[in-house]
PDB file of C-alpha atoms and ligand atoms in Angstrom:
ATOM      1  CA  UNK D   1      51.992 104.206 139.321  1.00 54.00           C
ATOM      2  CA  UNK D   2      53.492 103.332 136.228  1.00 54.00           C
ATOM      3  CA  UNK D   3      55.650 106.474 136.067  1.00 53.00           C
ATOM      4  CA  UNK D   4      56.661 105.298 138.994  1.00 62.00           C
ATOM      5  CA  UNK D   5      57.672 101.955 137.351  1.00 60.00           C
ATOM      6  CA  UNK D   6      60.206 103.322 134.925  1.00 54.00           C
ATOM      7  CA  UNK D   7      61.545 105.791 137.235  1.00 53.00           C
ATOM      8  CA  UNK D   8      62.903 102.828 139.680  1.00 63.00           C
ATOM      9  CA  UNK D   9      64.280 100.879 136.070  1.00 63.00           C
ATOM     10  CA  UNK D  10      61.749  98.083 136.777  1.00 91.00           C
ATOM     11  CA  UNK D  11      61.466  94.788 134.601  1.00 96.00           C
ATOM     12  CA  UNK D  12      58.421  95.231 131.701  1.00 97.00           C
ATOM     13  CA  UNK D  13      57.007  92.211 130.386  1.00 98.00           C
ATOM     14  CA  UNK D  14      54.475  92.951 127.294  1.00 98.00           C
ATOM     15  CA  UNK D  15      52.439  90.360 125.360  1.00 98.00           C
ATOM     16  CA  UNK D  16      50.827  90.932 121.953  1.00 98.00           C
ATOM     17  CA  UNK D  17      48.151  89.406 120.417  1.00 98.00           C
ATOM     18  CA  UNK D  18      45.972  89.973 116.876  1.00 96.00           C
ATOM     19  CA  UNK D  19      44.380  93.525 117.867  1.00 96.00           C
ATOM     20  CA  UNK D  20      47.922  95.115 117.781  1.00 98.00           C
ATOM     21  CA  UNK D  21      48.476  94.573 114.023  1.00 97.00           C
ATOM     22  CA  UNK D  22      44.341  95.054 113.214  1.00 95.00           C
ATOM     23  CA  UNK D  23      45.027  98.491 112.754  1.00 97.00           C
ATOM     24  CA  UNK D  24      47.160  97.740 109.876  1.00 97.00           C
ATOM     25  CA  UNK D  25      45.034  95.489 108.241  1.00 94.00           C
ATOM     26  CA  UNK D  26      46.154  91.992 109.418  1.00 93.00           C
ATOM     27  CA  UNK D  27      42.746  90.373 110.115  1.00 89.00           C
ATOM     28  CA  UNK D  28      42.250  88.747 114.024  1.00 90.00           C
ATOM     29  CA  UNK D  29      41.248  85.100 114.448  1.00 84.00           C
ATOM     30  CA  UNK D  30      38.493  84.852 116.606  1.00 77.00           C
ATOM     31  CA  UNK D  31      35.725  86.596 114.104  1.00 69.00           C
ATOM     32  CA  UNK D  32      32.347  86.949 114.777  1.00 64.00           C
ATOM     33  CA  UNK D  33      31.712  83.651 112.809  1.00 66.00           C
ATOM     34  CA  UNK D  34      33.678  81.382 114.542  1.00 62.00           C
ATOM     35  CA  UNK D  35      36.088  81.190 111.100  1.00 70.00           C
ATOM     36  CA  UNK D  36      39.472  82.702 110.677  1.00 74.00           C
ATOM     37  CA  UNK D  37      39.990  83.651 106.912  1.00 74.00           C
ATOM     38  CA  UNK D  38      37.106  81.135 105.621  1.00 83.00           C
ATOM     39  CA  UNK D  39      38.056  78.503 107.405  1.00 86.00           C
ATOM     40  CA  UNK D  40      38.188  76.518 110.518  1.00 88.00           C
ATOM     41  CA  UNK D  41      40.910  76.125 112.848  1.00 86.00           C
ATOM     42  CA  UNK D  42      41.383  72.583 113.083  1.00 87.00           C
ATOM     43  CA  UNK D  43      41.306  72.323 108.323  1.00 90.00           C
ATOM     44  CA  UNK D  44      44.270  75.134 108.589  1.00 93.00           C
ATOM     45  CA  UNK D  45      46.489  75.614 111.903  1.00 94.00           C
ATOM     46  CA  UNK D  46      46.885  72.009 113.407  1.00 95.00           C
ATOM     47  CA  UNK D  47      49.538  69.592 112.348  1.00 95.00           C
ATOM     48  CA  UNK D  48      46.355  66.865 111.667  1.00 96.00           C
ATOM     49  CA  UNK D  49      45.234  69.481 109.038  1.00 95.00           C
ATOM     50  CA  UNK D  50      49.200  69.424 107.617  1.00 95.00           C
ATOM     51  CA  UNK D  51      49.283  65.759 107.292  1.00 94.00           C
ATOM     52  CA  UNK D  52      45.731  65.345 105.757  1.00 95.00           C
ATOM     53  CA  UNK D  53      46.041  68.162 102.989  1.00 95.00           C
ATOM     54  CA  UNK D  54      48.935  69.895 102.875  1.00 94.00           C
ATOM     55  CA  UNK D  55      48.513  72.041  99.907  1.00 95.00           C
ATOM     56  CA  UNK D  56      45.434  73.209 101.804  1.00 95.00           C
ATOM     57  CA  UNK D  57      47.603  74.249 104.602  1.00 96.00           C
ATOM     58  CA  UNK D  58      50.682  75.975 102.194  1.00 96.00           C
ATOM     59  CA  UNK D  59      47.812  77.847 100.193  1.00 95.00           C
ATOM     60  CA  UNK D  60      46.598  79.467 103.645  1.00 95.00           C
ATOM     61  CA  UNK D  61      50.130  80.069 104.933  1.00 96.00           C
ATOM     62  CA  UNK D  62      51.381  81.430 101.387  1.00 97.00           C
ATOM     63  CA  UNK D  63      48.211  83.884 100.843  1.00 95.00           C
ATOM     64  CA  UNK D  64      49.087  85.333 104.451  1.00 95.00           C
ATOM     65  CA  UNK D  65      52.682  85.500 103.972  1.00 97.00           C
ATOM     66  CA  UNK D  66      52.198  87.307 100.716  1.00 97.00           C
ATOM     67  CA  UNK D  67      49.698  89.665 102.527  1.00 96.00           C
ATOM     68  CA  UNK D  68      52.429  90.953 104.834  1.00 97.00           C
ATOM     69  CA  UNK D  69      53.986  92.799 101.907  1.00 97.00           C
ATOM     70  CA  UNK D  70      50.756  94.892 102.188  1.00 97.00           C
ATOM     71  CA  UNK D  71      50.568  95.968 105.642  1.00 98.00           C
ATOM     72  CA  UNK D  72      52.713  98.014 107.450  1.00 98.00           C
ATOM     73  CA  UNK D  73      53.610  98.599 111.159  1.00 98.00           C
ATOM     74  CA  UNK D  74      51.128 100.830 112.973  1.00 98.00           C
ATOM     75  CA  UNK D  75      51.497 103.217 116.078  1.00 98.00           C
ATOM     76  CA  UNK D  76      50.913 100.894 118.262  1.00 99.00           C
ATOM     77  CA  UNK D  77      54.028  98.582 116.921  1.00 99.00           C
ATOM     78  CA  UNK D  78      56.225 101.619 116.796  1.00 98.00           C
ATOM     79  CA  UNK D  79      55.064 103.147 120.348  1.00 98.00           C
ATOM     80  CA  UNK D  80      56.635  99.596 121.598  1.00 98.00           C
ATOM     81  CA  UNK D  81      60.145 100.167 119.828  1.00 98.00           C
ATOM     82  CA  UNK D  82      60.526 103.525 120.903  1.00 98.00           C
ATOM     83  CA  UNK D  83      59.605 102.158 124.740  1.00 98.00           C
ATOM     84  CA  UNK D  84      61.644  99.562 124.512  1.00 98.00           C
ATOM     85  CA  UNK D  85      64.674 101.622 123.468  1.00 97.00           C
ATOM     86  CA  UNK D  86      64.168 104.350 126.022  1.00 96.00           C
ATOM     87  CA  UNK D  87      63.538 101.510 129.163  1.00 95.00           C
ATOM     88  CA  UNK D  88      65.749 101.399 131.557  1.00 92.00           C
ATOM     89  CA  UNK D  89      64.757  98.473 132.813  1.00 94.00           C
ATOM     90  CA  UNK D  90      64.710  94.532 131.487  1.00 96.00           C
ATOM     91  CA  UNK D  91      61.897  94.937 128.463  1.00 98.00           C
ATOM     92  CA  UNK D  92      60.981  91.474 126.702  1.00 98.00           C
ATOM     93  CA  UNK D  93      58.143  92.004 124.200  1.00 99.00           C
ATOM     94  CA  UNK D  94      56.439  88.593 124.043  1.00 99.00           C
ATOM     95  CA  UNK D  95      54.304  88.164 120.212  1.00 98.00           C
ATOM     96  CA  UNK D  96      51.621  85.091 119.625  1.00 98.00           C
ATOM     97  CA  UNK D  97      51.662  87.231 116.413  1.00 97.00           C
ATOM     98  CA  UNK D  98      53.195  85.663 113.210  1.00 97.00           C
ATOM     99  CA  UNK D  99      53.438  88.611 111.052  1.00 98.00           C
ATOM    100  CA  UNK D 100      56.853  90.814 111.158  1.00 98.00           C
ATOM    101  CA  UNK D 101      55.542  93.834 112.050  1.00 98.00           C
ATOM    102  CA  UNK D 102      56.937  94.272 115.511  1.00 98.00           C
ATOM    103  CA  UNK D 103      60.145  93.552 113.904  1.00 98.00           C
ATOM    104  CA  UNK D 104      59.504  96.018 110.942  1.00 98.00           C
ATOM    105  CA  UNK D 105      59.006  98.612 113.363  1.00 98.00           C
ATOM    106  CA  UNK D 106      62.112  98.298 115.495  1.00 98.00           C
ATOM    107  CA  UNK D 107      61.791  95.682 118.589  1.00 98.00           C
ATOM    108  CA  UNK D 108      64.856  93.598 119.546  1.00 98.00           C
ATOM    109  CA  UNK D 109      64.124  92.526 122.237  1.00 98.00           C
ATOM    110  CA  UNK D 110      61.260  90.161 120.964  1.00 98.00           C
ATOM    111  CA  UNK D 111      59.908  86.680 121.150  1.00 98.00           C
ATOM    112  CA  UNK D 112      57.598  85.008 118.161  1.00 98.00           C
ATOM    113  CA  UNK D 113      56.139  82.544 120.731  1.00 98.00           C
ATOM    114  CA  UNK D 114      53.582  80.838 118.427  1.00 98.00           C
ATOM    115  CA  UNK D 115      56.187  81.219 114.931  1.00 98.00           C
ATOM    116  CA  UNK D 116      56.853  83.080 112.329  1.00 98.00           C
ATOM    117  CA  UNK D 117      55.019  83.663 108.505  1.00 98.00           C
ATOM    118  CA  UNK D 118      58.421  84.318 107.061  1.00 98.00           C
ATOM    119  CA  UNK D 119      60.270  81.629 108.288  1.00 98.00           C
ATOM    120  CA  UNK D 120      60.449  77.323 107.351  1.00 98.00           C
ATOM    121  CA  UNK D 121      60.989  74.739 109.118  1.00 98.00           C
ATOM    122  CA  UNK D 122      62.755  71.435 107.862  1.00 97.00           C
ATOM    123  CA  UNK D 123      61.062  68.120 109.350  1.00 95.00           C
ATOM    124  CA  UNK D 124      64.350  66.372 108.295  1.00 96.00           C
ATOM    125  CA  UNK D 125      67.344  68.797 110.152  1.00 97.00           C
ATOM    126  CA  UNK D 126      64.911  70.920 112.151  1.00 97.00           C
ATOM    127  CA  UNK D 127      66.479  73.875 111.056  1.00 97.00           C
ATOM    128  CA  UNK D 128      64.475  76.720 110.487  1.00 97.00           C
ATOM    129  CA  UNK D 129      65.265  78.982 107.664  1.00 96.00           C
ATOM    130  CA  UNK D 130      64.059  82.630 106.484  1.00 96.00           C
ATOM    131  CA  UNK D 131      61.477  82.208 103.766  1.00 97.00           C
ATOM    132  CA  UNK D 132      59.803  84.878 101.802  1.00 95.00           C
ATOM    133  CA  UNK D 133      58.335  82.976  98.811  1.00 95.00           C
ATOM    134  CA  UNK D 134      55.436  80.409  98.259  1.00 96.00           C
ATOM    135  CA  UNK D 135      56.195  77.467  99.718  1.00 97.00           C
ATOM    136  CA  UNK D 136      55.134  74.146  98.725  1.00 95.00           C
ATOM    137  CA  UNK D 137      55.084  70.630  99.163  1.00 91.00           C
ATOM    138  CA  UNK D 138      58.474  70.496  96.840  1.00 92.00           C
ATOM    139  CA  UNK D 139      60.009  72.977  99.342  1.00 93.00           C
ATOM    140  CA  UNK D 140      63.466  72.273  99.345  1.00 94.00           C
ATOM    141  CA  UNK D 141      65.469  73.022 102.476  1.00 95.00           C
ATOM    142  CA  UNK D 142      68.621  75.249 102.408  1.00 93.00           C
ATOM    143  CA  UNK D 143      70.621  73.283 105.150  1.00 94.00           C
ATOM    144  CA  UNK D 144      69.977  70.061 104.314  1.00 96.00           C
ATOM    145  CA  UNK D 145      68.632  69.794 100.571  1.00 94.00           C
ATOM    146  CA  UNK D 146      65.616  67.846 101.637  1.00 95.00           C
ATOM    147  CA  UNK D 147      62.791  68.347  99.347  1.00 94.00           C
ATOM    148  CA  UNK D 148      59.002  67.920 100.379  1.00 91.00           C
ATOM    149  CA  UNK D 149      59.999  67.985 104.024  1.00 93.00           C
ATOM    150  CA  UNK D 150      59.746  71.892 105.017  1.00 96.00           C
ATOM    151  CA  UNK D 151      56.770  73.282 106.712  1.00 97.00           C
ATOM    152  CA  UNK D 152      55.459  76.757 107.938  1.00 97.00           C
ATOM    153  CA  UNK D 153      57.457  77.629 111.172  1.00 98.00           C
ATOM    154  CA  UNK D 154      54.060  78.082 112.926  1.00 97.00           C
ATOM    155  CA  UNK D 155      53.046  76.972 116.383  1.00 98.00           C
ATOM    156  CA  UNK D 156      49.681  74.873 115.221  1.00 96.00           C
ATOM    157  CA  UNK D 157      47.498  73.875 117.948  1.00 93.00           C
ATOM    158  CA  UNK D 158      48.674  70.833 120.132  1.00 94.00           C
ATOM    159  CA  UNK D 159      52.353  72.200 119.568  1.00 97.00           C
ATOM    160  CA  UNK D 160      54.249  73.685 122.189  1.00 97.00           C
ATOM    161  CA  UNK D 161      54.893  77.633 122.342  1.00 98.00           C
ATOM    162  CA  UNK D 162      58.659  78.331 121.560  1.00 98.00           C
ATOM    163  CA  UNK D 163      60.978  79.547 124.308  1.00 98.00           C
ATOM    164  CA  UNK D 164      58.974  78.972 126.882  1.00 98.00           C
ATOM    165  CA  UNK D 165      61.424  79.127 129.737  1.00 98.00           C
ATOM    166  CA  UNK D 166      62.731  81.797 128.789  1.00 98.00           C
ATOM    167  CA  UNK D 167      59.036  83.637 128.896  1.00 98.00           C
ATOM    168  CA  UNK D 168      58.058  81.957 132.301  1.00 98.00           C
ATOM    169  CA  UNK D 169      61.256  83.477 133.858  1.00 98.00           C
ATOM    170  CA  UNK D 170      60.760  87.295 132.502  1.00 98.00           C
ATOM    171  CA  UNK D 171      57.187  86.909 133.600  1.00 98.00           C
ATOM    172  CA  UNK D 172      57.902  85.740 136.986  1.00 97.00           C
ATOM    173  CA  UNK D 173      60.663  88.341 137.236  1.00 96.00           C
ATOM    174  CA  UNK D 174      58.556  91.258 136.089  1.00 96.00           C
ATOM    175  CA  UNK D 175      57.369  94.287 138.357  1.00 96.00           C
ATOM    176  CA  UNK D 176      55.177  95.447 135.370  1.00 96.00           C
ATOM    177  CA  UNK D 177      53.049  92.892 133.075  1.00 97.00           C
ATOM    178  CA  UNK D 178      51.089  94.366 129.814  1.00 98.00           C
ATOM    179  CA  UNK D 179      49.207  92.572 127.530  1.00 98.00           C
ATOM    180  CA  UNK D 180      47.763  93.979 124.470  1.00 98.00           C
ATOM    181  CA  UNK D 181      45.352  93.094 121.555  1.00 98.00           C
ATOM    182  CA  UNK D 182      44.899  89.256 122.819  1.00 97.00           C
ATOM    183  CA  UNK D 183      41.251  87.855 123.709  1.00 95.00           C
ATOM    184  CA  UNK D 184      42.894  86.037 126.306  1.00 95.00           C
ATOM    185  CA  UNK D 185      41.088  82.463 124.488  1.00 93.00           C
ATOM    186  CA  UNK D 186      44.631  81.004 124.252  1.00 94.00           C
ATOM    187  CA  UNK D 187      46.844  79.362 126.573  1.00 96.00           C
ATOM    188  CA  UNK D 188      49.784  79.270 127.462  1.00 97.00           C
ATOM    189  CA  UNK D 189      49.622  82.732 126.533  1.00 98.00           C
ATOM    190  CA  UNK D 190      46.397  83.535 128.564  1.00 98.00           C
ATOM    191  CA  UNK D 191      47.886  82.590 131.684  1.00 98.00           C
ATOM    192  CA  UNK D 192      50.607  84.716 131.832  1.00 98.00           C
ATOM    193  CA  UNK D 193      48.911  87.546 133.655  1.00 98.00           C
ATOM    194  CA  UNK D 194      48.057  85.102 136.692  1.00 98.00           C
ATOM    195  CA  UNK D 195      51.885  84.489 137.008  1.00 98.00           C
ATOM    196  CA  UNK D 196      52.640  88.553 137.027  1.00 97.00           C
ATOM    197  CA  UNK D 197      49.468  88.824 138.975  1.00 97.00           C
ATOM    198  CA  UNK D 198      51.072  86.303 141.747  1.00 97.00           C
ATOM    199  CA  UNK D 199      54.503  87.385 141.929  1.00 96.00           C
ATOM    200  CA  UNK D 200      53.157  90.966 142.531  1.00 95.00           C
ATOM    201  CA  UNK D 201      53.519  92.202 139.243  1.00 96.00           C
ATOM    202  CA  UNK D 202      51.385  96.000 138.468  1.00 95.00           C
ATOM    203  CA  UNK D 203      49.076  93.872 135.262  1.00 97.00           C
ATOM    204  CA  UNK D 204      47.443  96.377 132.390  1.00 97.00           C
ATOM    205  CA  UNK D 205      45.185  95.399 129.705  1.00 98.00           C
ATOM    206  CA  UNK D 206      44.946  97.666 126.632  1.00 98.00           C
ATOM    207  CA  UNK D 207      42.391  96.030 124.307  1.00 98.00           C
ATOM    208  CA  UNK D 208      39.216  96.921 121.982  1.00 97.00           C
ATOM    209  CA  UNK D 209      37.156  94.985 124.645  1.00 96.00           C
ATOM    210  CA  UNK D 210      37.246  92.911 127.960  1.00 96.00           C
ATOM    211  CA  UNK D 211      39.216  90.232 127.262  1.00 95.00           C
ATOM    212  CA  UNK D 212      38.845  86.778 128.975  1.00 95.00           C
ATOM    213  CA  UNK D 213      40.963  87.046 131.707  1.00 95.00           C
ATOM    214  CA  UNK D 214      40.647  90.792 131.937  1.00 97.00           C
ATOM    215  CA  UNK D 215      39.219  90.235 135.479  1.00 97.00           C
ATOM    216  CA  UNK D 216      43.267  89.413 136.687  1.00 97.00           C
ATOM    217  CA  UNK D 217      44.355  92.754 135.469  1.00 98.00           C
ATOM    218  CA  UNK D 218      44.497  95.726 137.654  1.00 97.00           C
ATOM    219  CA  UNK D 219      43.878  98.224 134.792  1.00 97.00           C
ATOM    220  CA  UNK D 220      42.427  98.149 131.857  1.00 97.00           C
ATOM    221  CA  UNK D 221      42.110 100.453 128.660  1.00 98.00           C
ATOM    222  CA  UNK D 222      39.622  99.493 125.697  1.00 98.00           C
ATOM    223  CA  UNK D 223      39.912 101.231 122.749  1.00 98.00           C
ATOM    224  CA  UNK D 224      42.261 100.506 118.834  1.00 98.00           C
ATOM    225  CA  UNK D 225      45.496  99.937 120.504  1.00 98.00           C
ATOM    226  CA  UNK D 226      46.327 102.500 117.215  1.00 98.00           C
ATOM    227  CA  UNK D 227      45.703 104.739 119.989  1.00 98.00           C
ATOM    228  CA  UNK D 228      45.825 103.845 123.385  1.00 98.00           C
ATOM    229  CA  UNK D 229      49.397 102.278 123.142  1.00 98.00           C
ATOM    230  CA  UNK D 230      51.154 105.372 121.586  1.00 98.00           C
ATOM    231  CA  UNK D 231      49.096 107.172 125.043  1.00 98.00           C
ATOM    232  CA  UNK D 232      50.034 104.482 127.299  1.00 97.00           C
ATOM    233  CA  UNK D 233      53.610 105.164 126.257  1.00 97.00           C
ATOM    234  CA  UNK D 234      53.741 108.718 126.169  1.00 97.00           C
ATOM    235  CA  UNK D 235      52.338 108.067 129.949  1.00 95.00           C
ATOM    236  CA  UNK D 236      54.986 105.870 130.969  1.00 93.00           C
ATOM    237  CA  UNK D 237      57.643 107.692 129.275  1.00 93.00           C
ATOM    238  CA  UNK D 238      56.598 110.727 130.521  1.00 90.00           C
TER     239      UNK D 238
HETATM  240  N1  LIG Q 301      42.898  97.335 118.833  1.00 67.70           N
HETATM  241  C1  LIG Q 301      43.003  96.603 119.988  1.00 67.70           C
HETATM  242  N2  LIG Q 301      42.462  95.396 120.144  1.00 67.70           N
HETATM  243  C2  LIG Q 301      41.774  94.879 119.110  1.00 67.70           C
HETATM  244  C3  LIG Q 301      41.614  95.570 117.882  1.00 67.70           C
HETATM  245  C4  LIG Q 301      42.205  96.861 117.769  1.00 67.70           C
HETATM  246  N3  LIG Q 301      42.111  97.591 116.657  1.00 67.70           N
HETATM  247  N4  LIG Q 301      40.870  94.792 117.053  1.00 67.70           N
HETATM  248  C5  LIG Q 301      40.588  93.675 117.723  1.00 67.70           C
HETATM  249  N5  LIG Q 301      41.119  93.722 118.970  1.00 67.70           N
HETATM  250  C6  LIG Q 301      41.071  92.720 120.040  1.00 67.70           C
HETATM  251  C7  LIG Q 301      39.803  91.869 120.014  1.00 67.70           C
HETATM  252  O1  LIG Q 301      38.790  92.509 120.777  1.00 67.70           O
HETATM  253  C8  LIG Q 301      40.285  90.576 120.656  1.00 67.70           C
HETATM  254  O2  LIG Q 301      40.131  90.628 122.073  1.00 67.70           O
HETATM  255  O3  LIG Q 301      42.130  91.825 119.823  1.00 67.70           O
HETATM  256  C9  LIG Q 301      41.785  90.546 120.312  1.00 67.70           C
HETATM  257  C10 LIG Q 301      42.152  89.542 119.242  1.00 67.70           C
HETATM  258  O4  LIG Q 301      41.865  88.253 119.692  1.00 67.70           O
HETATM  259  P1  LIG Q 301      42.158  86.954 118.834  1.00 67.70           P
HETATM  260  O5  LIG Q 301      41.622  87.158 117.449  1.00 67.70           O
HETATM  261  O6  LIG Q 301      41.649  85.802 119.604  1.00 67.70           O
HETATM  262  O7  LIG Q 301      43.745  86.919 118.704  1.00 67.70           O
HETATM  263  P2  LIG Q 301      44.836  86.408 119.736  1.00 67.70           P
HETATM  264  O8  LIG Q 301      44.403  86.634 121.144  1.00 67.70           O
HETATM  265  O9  LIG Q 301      46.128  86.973 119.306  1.00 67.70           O
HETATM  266  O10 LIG Q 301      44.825  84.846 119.445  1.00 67.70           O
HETATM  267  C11 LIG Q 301      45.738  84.029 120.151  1.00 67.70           C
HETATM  268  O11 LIG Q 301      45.098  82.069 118.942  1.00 67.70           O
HETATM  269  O12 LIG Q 301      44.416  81.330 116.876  1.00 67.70           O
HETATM  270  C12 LIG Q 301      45.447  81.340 117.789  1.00 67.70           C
HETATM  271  O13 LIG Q 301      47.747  81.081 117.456  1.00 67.70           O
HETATM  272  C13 LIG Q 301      46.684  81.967 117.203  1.00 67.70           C
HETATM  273  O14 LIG Q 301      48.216  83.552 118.159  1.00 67.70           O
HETATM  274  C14 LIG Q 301      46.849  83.233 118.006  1.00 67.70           C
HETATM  275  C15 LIG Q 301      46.191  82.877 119.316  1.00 67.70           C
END
């Protein structure tokens, strides 16, 4: 069936989550105790939790920025490139991840829905800007010269997903719908597979475990996406 799928050039939607960059050593959120890196959601990822202590916030942001010079892309991240440069098809690769290693390992075609760790954002201009270093309340902007007014580019909860449209259409336009390494806890991400799932989309879930939605899918793989990606590919490529 999904042979079948790239032999008629049909439209691939895939969505990433945590699991895909585990396997490099980028921790996932939703750990067994209910605390992502030490803390709780709502003292690190929510723009309350900016306002109320923001070198809090920039500490946890800088630590996992610096972290990404650490880590590298894993199978799983290339095993996407290499798909998406041999699809025929239309291929959008769809990441709630904030790290870069999707990009390190050769997507394009890609979409940081919830941010990026190497990028600001300036509250004055709104521009966002590439940032590698610590960042601070001093942060000065590049566009605008603003001091103290640049935040991480991150997608905290209560903040709407970036390019949202743009998402909704590929998924309601896709014949095949994958989602990988997500726990499905998350919405507007989490939903996405009921949209493939009603426009008749073929839906495949490649994850360590169940996830929550993985009822909606008609396929599912457990195991490291490390390696059942690279196999998934090999499959569809074959
Ligand atoms: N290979 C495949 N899957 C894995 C692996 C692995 N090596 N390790 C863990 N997983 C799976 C887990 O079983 C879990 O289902 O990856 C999933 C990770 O889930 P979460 O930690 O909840 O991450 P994610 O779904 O990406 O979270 C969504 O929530 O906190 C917010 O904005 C944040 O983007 C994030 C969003």
């Amino acid at each position: 069936m999904v042979a079948d799928a790239r032999r008629n050039g049909e439209s691939l939607v895939i969505l990433t989550g945590a699991g895909i960059s585990a396997d490099s050593g980028v921790p996932t959120f939703r750990a067994a105790d209910g605390l992502w890196e030490g803390h709780r959601v709502e003292d690190v990822a929510t723009p309350e939790a900016f306002a109320r202590d923001p070198a809090l916030v920039h500490a946890f942001y800088n630590a996992r920025r610096a972290h990404l010079a650490a880590v590298e892309p894993n199978a799983a991240h290339l095993a996407l490139a290499e798909l998406e440069r041999r699809w025929p098809g239309d291929f959008l690769l769809v990441t709630q991840n904030v790290d870069d290693l999707h990009e390190r390992a050769g997507s394009k075609r890609l979409i940081h829905m919830h941010g990026e760790l190497k990028k600001g954002w300036c509250l004055a201009c709104d521009a966002r800007s590439p940032w590698t270093a610590p960042m601070g309340q001093g942060a000065r902007c590049q566009f605008c010269a603003a001091t103290g007014t640049v935040r991480p580019d991150i997608v905290w909860f209560g903040e709407m997903p970036y390019d949202m449209e743009r998402i909704d259409e590929a998924v309601r336009n896709c014949d095949l719908f994958v989602s990988i390494g997500t726990s499905g806890a998350v919405y507007p991400a989490a939903g996405f597979v009921q949209t493939a799932r009603y426009v008749g989309a073929h839906c495949v879930e490649l994850n360590l475990e169940p996830s929550q939605g993985s009822i909606f899918f008609h396929e599912t793989r457990m195991g490291r996406a490390s390696d059942i990606v690279p196999a998934w590919v090999d499959e569809l490529l074959a």
